[in-house]
Amino acid sequence: MPRVVCLPGDGIGPEVMAEAVRVLQALGIGFEEHPFGGAAIDGWAKPLPETTLEACRGADAVLVGAVGGPQWDGAAIRPEQGLIRLRKELDVYANLRPAVGDGVDLVIVRELVGGLYYGGSGRLDDGRVFDTCVYTQPEVERVARRAFELARTRRGKLISVDKANVLETSRLWRQVVTDLGREYADVELKHGLVDSVAMWLVMHPGEFDVLVMENTFGDILSDVAAGVTGGLGLAASASLGESGPGIFEPVHGSAPDIAGTRKANPAGMLRSLALALEHGLGEPALARALEAAVDKALEQAPTPDVGGTATTSDFGDVVLASLEVAVR
Ligand code: NAD
Ligand code: IPM
Ligand code: MN
């Protein structure tokens, strides 16, 4: 049984995944690749073939590159549906999205398997079109608990983000987080409205420690957090459930504008692999070594998005070389 299932996907997904595969090989960790996203629609008529899903269920960790692209936009079956379904099937409700940079060290905990992405949606005969945001008390509590636990291991500050001045689901969210906060008296809990938190993230990102929020807000604010710490090429994520395999994927998408140009920054993918080593494979020391190797590559072989001229594989070369020194 391979320990890691790799789902390269589309656009720059396979390009950044290739660098992660080199690291897995160097570390002697067994892996298997499976079709996913647009690539799976083309070959198997669905973005998440059953064989892919079964392989993911049996793995210790699932690595995802990225899915989507203009060639599949507008069709009834979309690559993104595969990702949305995979997250739900594995019930990885807590999506950790760290953002680290000049004076900034924060983690967004994004609820990943509820809310607007999973509520009823459709088109009515009278022309109305709808998506619904639905949450239950237990769905909010379990992800909030993760965020409190995480804050406890860090600087002990948690901000819960909502739109409680307008949305009913946000009023539930705020109530559940407030109630749970009584169990975590050692964590300083604050609540913020998503619009002003977005502004504070841009103006004062260094003031945040852990943030917790529902799915759609987390999607948007995690790109903002990536933006204020060097861009999407750098941002990693870990999606965790209770006991099954987690999903580890960069925050960025398939970047059709640079796919095939060798410009893709593999840092977000490799940092996601580091999160997989830590949270999925029980290898925290290897995770630290890989993170250090990525930091070194960012200094010695930066890709164009971070001001350099290195290619994706140049970056990987530096990572591999410093990893080999570290684990020898
Ligand atoms: P994107 O993240 O793909 O790209 C946004 C911008 O960031 C682009 O200019 C791109 O070149 C740049 N960028 C992203 N990753 C980079 C990297 N590793 N190195 C250098 N530059 C990088 O977002 P988009 O353009 O809005 O979406 C493109 C497609 O990706 C869409 O089909 C969308 O649905 C999909 N998408 C997939 C995921 C995922 O698979 N997890 C995430 C986001 C978007
Ligand atoms: C992300 C992406 C996905 C999301 C899309 C591709 C479904 O934007 O992982 O941030 O919205 O969750
Ligand atoms: Mn996103």
CSV table of C-alpha atoms and ligand atoms in Angstrom, one decimal:
chain,number,residue,atom,x,y,z
A,1,MET,CA,0.0,0.0,0.0
A,2,PRO,CA,1.5,3.4,-0.9
A,3,ARG,CA,1.5,5.8,1.9
A,4,VAL,CA,0.8,8.9,-0.2
A,5,VAL,CA,-1.7,9.3,-3.1
A,6,CYS,CA,-0.8,12.1,-5.5
A,7,LEU,CA,-3.4,13.9,-7.5
A,8,PRO,CA,-1.5,16.2,-9.9
A,9,GLY,CA,-4.7,17.6,-11.7
A,10,ASP,CA,-4.4,20.4,-14.2
A,11,GLY,CA,-2.4,23.4,-15.4
A,12,ILE,CA,0.6,23.9,-13.1
A,13,GLY,CA,-0.7,21.2,-10.8
A,14,PRO,CA,1.4,18.4,-12.5
A,15,GLU,CA,4.4,20.8,-12.7
A,16,VAL,CA,4.5,21.5,-9.0
A,17,MET,CA,3.6,17.9,-8.1
A,18,ALA,CA,6.6,16.7,-10.1
A,19,GLU,CA,8.8,18.5,-7.5
A,20,ALA,CA,6.9,16.9,-4.6
A,21,VAL,CA,7.4,13.5,-6.2
A,22,ARG,CA,11.1,14.1,-6.4
A,23,VAL,CA,11.1,14.7,-2.7
A,24,LEU,CA,9.0,11.6,-1.9
A,25,GLN,CA,11.4,9.5,-4.0
A,26,ALA,CA,14.5,11.0,-2.2
A,27,LEU,CA,12.9,10.3,1.2
A,28,GLY,CA,11.9,6.7,0.1
A,29,ILE,CA,8.2,7.3,0.8
A,30,GLY,CA,5.9,5.1,-1.3
A,31,PHE,CA,3.3,6.9,-3.5
A,32,GLU,CA,0.9,6.4,-6.3
A,33,GLU,CA,-0.5,8.9,-8.8
A,34,HIS,CA,-4.2,9.0,-9.8
A,35,PRO,CA,-6.3,10.9,-12.3
A,36,PHE,CA,-8.2,13.9,-10.9
A,37,GLY,CA,-9.9,17.1,-12.0
A,38,GLY,CA,-10.0,18.1,-15.7
A,39,ALA,CA,-7.5,15.4,-16.6
A,40,ALA,CA,-9.9,12.8,-15.2
A,41,ILE,CA,-12.9,14.4,-17.0
A,42,ASP,CA,-11.0,14.0,-20.3
A,43,GLY,CA,-10.0,10.4,-19.7
A,44,TRP,CA,-12.7,9.0,-17.4
A,45,ALA,CA,-15.7,11.5,-17.9
A,46,LYS,CA,-15.6,12.4,-14.2
A,47,PRO,CA,-13.4,14.6,-12.1
A,48,LEU,CA,-13.1,12.1,-9.2
A,49,PRO,CA,-13.2,8.6,-10.6
A,50,GLU,CA,-14.1,5.9,-8.0
A,51,THR,CA,-10.6,4.3,-8.3
A,52,THR,CA,-9.1,7.6,-7.3
A,53,LEU,CA,-11.4,8.0,-4.4
A,54,GLU,CA,-10.7,4.5,-3.1
A,55,ALA,CA,-7.0,5.0,-3.4
A,56,CYS,CA,-7.3,8.2,-1.3
A,57,ARG,CA,-9.3,6.5,1.4
A,58,GLY,CA,-6.6,3.9,1.8
A,59,ALA,CA,-3.7,6.4,2.0
A,60,ASP,CA,-2.0,8.1,4.9
A,61,ALA,CA,-2.1,11.4,3.1
A,62,VAL,CA,-3.5,12.8,-0.1
A,63,LEU,CA,-1.4,15.4,-2.0
A,64,VAL,CA,-3.3,17.6,-4.5
A,65,GLY,CA,-1.7,19.8,-7.1
A,66,ALA,CA,-4.5,22.0,-8.6
A,67,VAL,CA,-7.5,21.5,-10.7
A,68,GLY,CA,-9.4,23.6,-13.3
A,69,GLY,CA,-8.8,25.5,-16.5
A,70,PRO,CA,-10.6,27.5,-19.2
A,71,GLN,CA,-11.2,24.4,-21.4
A,72,TRP,CA,-13.6,22.9,-18.8
A,73,ASP,CA,-15.3,26.2,-17.8
A,74,GLY,CA,-19.0,26.4,-18.7
A,75,ALA,CA,-19.5,22.6,-18.9
A,76,ALA,CA,-22.0,20.8,-16.6
A,77,ILE,CA,-19.2,18.6,-15.2
A,78,ARG,CA,-16.3,20.8,-13.8
A,79,PRO,CA,-12.9,19.8,-12.4
A,80,GLU,CA,-13.6,21.8,-9.2
A,81,GLN,CA,-16.5,19.4,-8.4
A,82,GLY,CA,-14.0,16.6,-7.9
A,83,LEU,CA,-12.2,18.6,-5.2
A,84,ILE,CA,-15.4,19.6,-3.5
A,85,ARG,CA,-16.6,16.0,-3.4
A,86,LEU,CA,-13.2,14.6,-2.3
A,87,ARG,CA,-13.1,17.0,0.7
A,88,LYS,CA,-16.6,15.9,1.7
A,89,GLU,CA,-16.0,12.2,1.2
A,90,LEU,CA,-12.9,12.3,3.5
A,91,ASP,CA,-14.7,14.7,5.8
A,92,VAL,CA,-11.7,17.0,6.2
A,93,TYR,CA,-13.6,19.8,7.9
A,94,ALA,CA,-10.6,21.8,9.2
A,95,ASN,CA,-8.5,23.4,6.5
A,96,LEU,CA,-5.3,25.0,8.0
A,97,ARG,CA,-3.8,27.7,5.8
A,98,PRO,CA,-0.7,29.2,7.4
A,99,ALA,CA,0.7,32.5,6.1
A,100,VAL,CA,4.2,33.4,7.2
A,101,GLY,CA,6.3,36.3,6.1
A,102,ASP,CA,8.0,39.5,7.2
A,103,GLY,CA,6.7,39.9,10.8
A,104,VAL,CA,3.6,37.8,9.9
A,105,ASP,CA,2.8,34.4,11.4
A,106,LEU,CA,-0.8,33.5,11.2
A,107,VAL,CA,-3.0,30.5,10.5
A,108,ILE,CA,-6.5,30.6,8.9
A,109,VAL,CA,-8.6,27.7,10.0
A,110,ARG,CA,-11.2,27.4,7.2
A,111,GLU,CA,-14.3,25.3,7.6
A,112,LEU,CA,-14.1,23.1,4.5
A,113,VAL,CA,-17.1,20.8,4.1
A,114,GLY,CA,-20.1,23.0,4.8
A,115,GLY,CA,-21.7,26.3,4.1
A,116,LEU,CA,-22.3,27.8,0.7
A,117,TYR,CA,-20.3,25.2,-1.2
A,118,TYR,CA,-22.5,22.4,0.0
A,119,GLY,CA,-26.0,23.8,0.7
A,120,GLY,CA,-28.9,23.5,-1.8
A,121,SER,CA,-28.3,25.3,-5.1
A,122,GLY,CA,-30.1,25.4,-8.5
A,123,ARG,CA,-32.0,27.3,-11.1
A,124,LEU,CA,-35.7,27.7,-10.9
A,125,ASP,CA,-38.1,27.9,-13.9
A,126,ASP,CA,-38.9,31.5,-13.0
A,127,GLY,CA,-35.3,32.5,-13.6
A,128,ARG,CA,-34.2,32.7,-10.0
A,129,VAL,CA,-30.8,31.1,-9.3
A,130,PHE,CA,-29.7,30.2,-5.7
A,131,ASP,CA,-26.9,28.9,-3.5
A,132,THR,CA,-27.7,28.4,0.2
A,133,CYS,CA,-25.4,28.7,3.2
A,134,VAL,CA,-26.3,26.1,5.8
A,135,TYR,CA,-24.5,25.2,9.1
A,136,THR,CA,-25.4,23.1,12.1
A,137,GLN,CA,-24.2,23.6,15.7
A,138,PRO,CA,-21.9,20.5,15.6
A,139,GLU,CA,-20.3,21.5,12.3
A,140,VAL,CA,-19.3,24.9,13.8
A,141,GLU,CA,-18.2,23.4,17.1
A,142,ARG,CA,-15.8,20.8,15.7
A,143,VAL,CA,-13.9,23.3,13.5
A,144,ALA,CA,-13.9,25.9,16.2
A,145,ARG,CA,-12.5,23.3,18.7
A,146,ARG,CA,-9.6,22.7,16.2
A,147,ALA,CA,-8.9,26.4,16.1
A,148,PHE,CA,-8.9,26.8,19.9
A,149,GLU,CA,-6.6,23.8,20.3
A,150,LEU,CA,-4.3,25.3,17.6
A,151,ALA,CA,-4.3,28.7,19.3
A,152,ARG,CA,-3.3,27.0,22.5
A,153,THR,CA,-0.1,25.7,20.9
A,154,ARG,CA,0.8,29.1,19.5
A,155,ARG,CA,0.4,32.7,20.8
A,156,GLY,CA,-3.0,32.0,22.4
A,157,LYS,CA,-5.0,34.4,20.3
A,158,LEU,CA,-8.1,33.5,18.3
A,159,ILE,CA,-10.3,35.7,16.1
A,160,SER,CA,-13.5,34.2,14.9
A,161,VAL,CA,-14.6,35.8,11.6
A,162,ASP,CA,-18.3,36.2,10.6
A,163,LYS,CA,-20.9,38.5,9.2
A,164,ALA,CA,-23.2,38.3,12.3
A,165,ASN,CA,-24.6,41.7,11.6
A,166,VAL,CA,-26.4,40.3,8.6
A,167,LEU,CA,-26.3,36.5,8.3
A,168,GLU,CA,-28.3,34.0,10.4
A,169,THR,CA,-25.6,31.3,9.9
A,170,SER,CA,-23.0,33.9,11.2
A,171,ARG,CA,-25.1,34.5,14.3
A,172,LEU,CA,-25.1,30.7,15.0
A,173,TRP,CA,-21.4,30.7,14.3
A,174,ARG,CA,-20.7,33.5,16.8
A,175,GLN,CA,-22.9,31.8,19.5
A,176,VAL,CA,-21.2,28.4,19.2
A,177,VAL,CA,-17.7,29.9,19.2
A,178,THR,CA,-18.6,32.0,22.2
A,179,ASP,CA,-20.0,29.1,24.1
A,180,LEU,CA,-17.0,26.9,23.3
A,181,GLY,CA,-14.7,29.7,24.4
A,182,ARG,CA,-15.7,29.0,28.0
A,183,GLU,CA,-13.7,25.8,27.8
A,184,TYR,CA,-10.7,27.7,26.6
A,185,ALA,CA,-10.3,30.4,29.1
A,186,ASP,CA,-6.5,30.5,28.4
A,187,VAL,CA,-7.2,31.5,24.7
A,188,GLU,CA,-8.0,35.2,24.1
A,189,LEU,CA,-11.1,35.1,21.8
A,190,LYS,CA,-12.3,38.0,19.7
A,191,HIS,CA,-14.9,38.2,17.0
A,192,GLY,CA,-14.6,40.3,13.9
A,193,LEU,CA,-16.8,41.0,10.9
A,194,VAL,CA,-15.4,39.7,7.7
A,195,ASP,CA,-15.3,43.0,5.8
A,196,SER,CA,-13.2,44.8,8.4
A,197,VAL,CA,-11.0,41.8,9.1
A,198,ALA,CA,-10.2,41.7,5.4
A,199,MET,CA,-9.0,45.3,5.7
A,200,TRP,CA,-7.0,44.6,8.9
A,201,LEU,CA,-5.3,41.6,7.2
A,202,VAL,CA,-4.0,43.9,4.5
A,203,MET,CA,-3.0,46.8,6.8
A,204,HIS,CA,-1.8,44.9,10.0
A,205,PRO,CA,-1.3,41.2,9.2
A,206,GLY,CA,1.3,40.9,12.0
A,207,GLU,CA,-1.4,41.3,14.6
A,208,PHE,CA,-3.1,38.0,13.9
A,209,ASP,CA,-2.4,34.6,15.3
A,210,VAL,CA,-5.2,32.1,14.5
A,211,LEU,CA,-8.4,33.0,12.6
A,212,VAL,CA,-11.4,30.7,12.2
A,213,MET,CA,-14.2,31.1,9.7
A,214,GLU,CA,-16.7,29.5,7.4
A,215,ASN,CA,-15.9,28.0,4.1
A,216,THR,CA,-16.4,30.9,1.7
A,217,PHE,CA,-14.9,33.6,3.9
A,218,GLY,CA,-11.9,31.3,4.4
A,219,ASP,CA,-11.4,30.8,0.7
A,220,ILE,CA,-11.2,34.5,0.1
A,221,LEU,CA,-9.3,35.6,3.2
A,222,SER,CA,-6.7,32.9,2.7
A,223,ASP,CA,-5.8,34.4,-0.7
A,224,VAL,CA,-5.5,37.8,1.0
A,225,ALA,CA,-3.2,36.3,3.6
A,226,ALA,CA,-1.1,34.7,0.9
A,227,GLY,CA,-1.0,38.0,-0.9
A,228,VAL,CA,0.4,39.9,2.1
A,229,THR,CA,3.1,37.3,2.7
A,230,GLY,CA,4.6,37.0,-0.8
A,231,GLY,CA,1.9,35.6,-3.0
A,232,LEU,CA,0.0,32.5,-3.9
A,233,GLY,CA,3.1,30.6,-5.0
A,234,LEU,CA,4.1,30.3,-1.4
A,235,ALA,CA,0.9,29.3,0.4
A,236,ALA,CA,0.3,25.7,1.7
A,237,SER,CA,-2.6,24.0,3.3
A,238,ALA,CA,-3.6,21.0,5.3
A,239,SER,CA,-7.2,19.7,5.4
A,240,LEU,CA,-7.8,17.5,8.4
A,241,GLY,CA,-10.7,15.4,9.7
A,242,GLU,CA,-11.0,13.2,12.7
A,243,SER,CA,-8.9,10.1,11.9
A,244,GLY,CA,-8.9,9.4,8.1
A,245,PRO,CA,-6.3,10.7,5.6
A,246,GLY,CA,-5.8,14.4,5.3
A,247,ILE,CA,-5.6,16.4,2.0
A,248,PHE,CA,-2.5,18.5,1.5
A,249,GLU,CA,-2.6,21.1,-1.3
A,250,PRO,CA,-1.3,24.5,-2.2
A,251,VAL,CA,-3.7,27.4,-1.8
A,252,HIS,CA,-3.2,28.4,-5.4
A,253,GLY,CA,-5.1,27.1,-8.5
A,254,SER,CA,-4.0,25.7,-11.8
A,255,ALA,CA,-2.6,29.1,-13.0
A,256,PRO,CA,-3.5,28.7,-16.7
A,257,ASP,CA,-1.7,32.0,-17.4
A,258,ILE,CA,1.7,30.5,-16.7
A,259,ALA,CA,1.1,26.7,-17.2
A,260,GLY,CA,3.7,25.2,-19.5
A,261,THR,CA,6.2,28.1,-19.1
A,262,ARG,CA,8.3,26.5,-16.3
A,263,LYS,CA,7.6,29.6,-14.1
A,264,ALA,CA,5.4,27.9,-11.5
A,265,ASN,CA,6.7,28.3,-7.9
A,266,PRO,CA,6.6,24.8,-6.3
A,267,ALA,CA,7.0,26.3,-2.7
A,268,GLY,CA,3.3,26.1,-1.8
A,269,MET,CA,3.2,22.5,-3.0
A,270,LEU,CA,6.4,21.5,-1.2
A,271,ARG,CA,5.2,23.3,2.0
A,272,SER,CA,2.0,21.3,1.7
A,273,LEU,CA,4.1,18.1,1.5
A,274,ALA,CA,5.8,19.3,4.7
A,275,LEU,CA,2.4,19.6,6.3
A,276,ALA,CA,1.7,16.0,5.1
A,277,LEU,CA,4.9,14.8,6.6
A,278,GLU,CA,3.9,16.3,9.9
A,279,HIS,CA,0.2,15.7,10.1
A,280,GLY,CA,-0.3,12.6,7.9
A,281,LEU,CA,3.0,10.6,8.0
A,282,GLY,CA,4.2,11.2,11.6
A,283,GLU,CA,7.5,12.6,10.4
A,284,PRO,CA,7.9,16.1,12.0
A,285,ALA,CA,11.7,16.1,11.7
A,286,LEU,CA,11.5,15.5,8.0
A,287,ALA,CA,8.8,18.2,7.8
A,288,ARG,CA,11.2,20.7,9.4
A,289,ALA,CA,14.0,19.7,7.1
A,290,LEU,CA,11.8,20.2,4.0
A,291,GLU,CA,10.6,23.6,5.2
A,292,ALA,CA,14.2,24.7,5.7
A,293,ALA,CA,15.1,23.4,2.3
A,294,VAL,CA,12.2,25.4,0.7
A,295,ASP,CA,13.3,28.5,2.6
A,296,LYS,CA,16.8,28.0,1.2
A,297,ALA,CA,15.5,27.6,-2.4
A,298,LEU,CA,13.5,30.8,-2.0
A,299,GLU,CA,16.8,32.5,-1.3
A,300,GLN,CA,19.0,30.7,-3.9
A,301,ALA,CA,16.6,30.0,-6.7
A,302,PRO,CA,13.5,32.2,-6.6
A,303,THR,CA,10.9,31.8,-9.4
A,304,PRO,CA,9.6,34.9,-11.2
A,305,ASP,CA,6.5,35.4,-9.0
A,306,VAL,CA,8.9,36.1,-6.1
A,307,GLY,CA,11.3,38.3,-8.1
A,308,GLY,CA,13.7,35.7,-9.5
A,309,THR,CA,14.4,33.9,-12.8
A,310,ALA,CA,14.7,30.2,-11.7
A,311,THR,CA,12.5,27.6,-13.2
A,312,THR,CA,10.2,25.2,-11.3
A,313,SER,CA,12.8,22.4,-11.5
A,314,ASP,CA,15.8,24.8,-10.6
A,315,PHE,CA,13.9,25.4,-7.4
A,316,GLY,CA,13.4,21.7,-6.9
A,317,ASP,CA,17.1,21.1,-7.4
A,318,VAL,CA,18.1,23.4,-4.5
A,319,VAL,CA,15.4,21.7,-2.3
A,320,LEU,CA,16.7,18.2,-3.2
A,321,ALA,CA,20.3,19.2,-2.6
A,322,SER,CA,19.7,20.7,0.8
A,323,LEU,CA,17.4,17.9,1.8
A,324,GLU,CA,20.0,15.3,1.0
A,325,VAL,CA,22.5,17.2,3.2
A,326,ALA,CA,20.0,17.4,6.0
A,327,VAL,CA,18.8,13.8,6.1
A,328,ARG,CA,22.1,12.1,5.2
B,1,NAD,P1,-4.7,30.8,-9.5
B,1,NAD,O1,-4.4,30.6,-8.1
B,1,NAD,O2,-4.6,29.6,-10.4
B,1,NAD,O3,-3.8,32.0,-10.1
B,1,NAD,C1,-3.9,33.3,-9.7
B,1,NAD,C2,-2.6,34.1,-10.0
B,1,NAD,O4,-1.5,33.6,-9.2
B,1,NAD,C3,-2.2,33.8,-11.5
B,1,NAD,O5,-1.6,35.0,-12.0
B,1,NAD,C4,-1.1,32.7,-11.4
B,1,NAD,O6,-0.2,32.8,-12.4
B,1,NAD,C5,-0.5,33.1,-10.0
B,1,NAD,N1,0.0,31.8,-9.4
B,1,NAD,C6,-0.8,30.9,-8.8
B,1,NAD,N2,0.0,29.9,-8.4
B,1,NAD,C7,1.3,30.2,-8.7
B,1,NAD,C8,2.5,29.5,-8.5
B,1,NAD,N3,2.6,28.3,-7.9
B,1,NAD,N4,3.6,30.1,-9.0
B,1,NAD,C9,3.6,31.3,-9.6
B,1,NAD,N5,2.4,32.0,-9.8
B,1,NAD,C10,1.3,31.4,-9.3
B,1,NAD,O7,-6.2,31.4,-9.6
B,1,NAD,P2,-7.2,31.6,-10.8
B,1,NAD,O8,-6.4,32.1,-12.0
B,1,NAD,O9,-8.3,32.5,-10.2
B,1,NAD,O10,-7.8,30.2,-11.1
B,1,NAD,C11,-7.4,29.4,-12.2
B,1,NAD,C12,-8.0,28.0,-12.1
B,1,NAD,O11,-7.6,27.3,-10.9
B,1,NAD,C13,-9.6,28.1,-12.0
B,1,NAD,O12,-10.1,27.0,-12.9
B,1,NAD,C14,-9.9,27.8,-10.6
B,1,NAD,O13,-11.1,27.1,-10.4
B,1,NAD,C15,-8.8,26.8,-10.2
B,1,NAD,N6,-8.4,26.8,-8.8
B,1,NAD,C16,-8.1,25.6,-8.3
B,1,NAD,C17,-7.7,25.5,-7.0
B,1,NAD,C18,-7.3,24.1,-6.5
B,1,NAD,O14,-7.2,23.2,-7.2
B,1,NAD,N7,-7.1,24.0,-5.2
B,1,NAD,C19,-7.5,26.6,-6.2
B,1,NAD,C20,-7.8,27.9,-6.8
B,1,NAD,C21,-8.3,27.9,-8.1
B,2,IPM,C1,-9.2,26.7,-2.9
B,2,IPM,C2,-9.9,26.7,-4.3
B,2,IPM,C3,-11.2,25.8,-4.3
B,2,IPM,C4,-12.1,26.4,-3.2
B,2,IPM,C5,-11.9,25.7,-5.6
B,2,IPM,C6,-11.0,25.3,-6.7
B,2,IPM,C7,-13.0,24.7,-5.5
B,2,IPM,O1,-10.2,28.0,-4.6
B,2,IPM,O2,-8.9,25.5,-2.5
B,2,IPM,O3,-9.0,27.7,-2.3
B,2,IPM,O4,-12.9,27.3,-3.4
B,2,IPM,O5,-12.1,25.8,-2.1
B,3,MN,MN,-9.3,29.5,-3.2
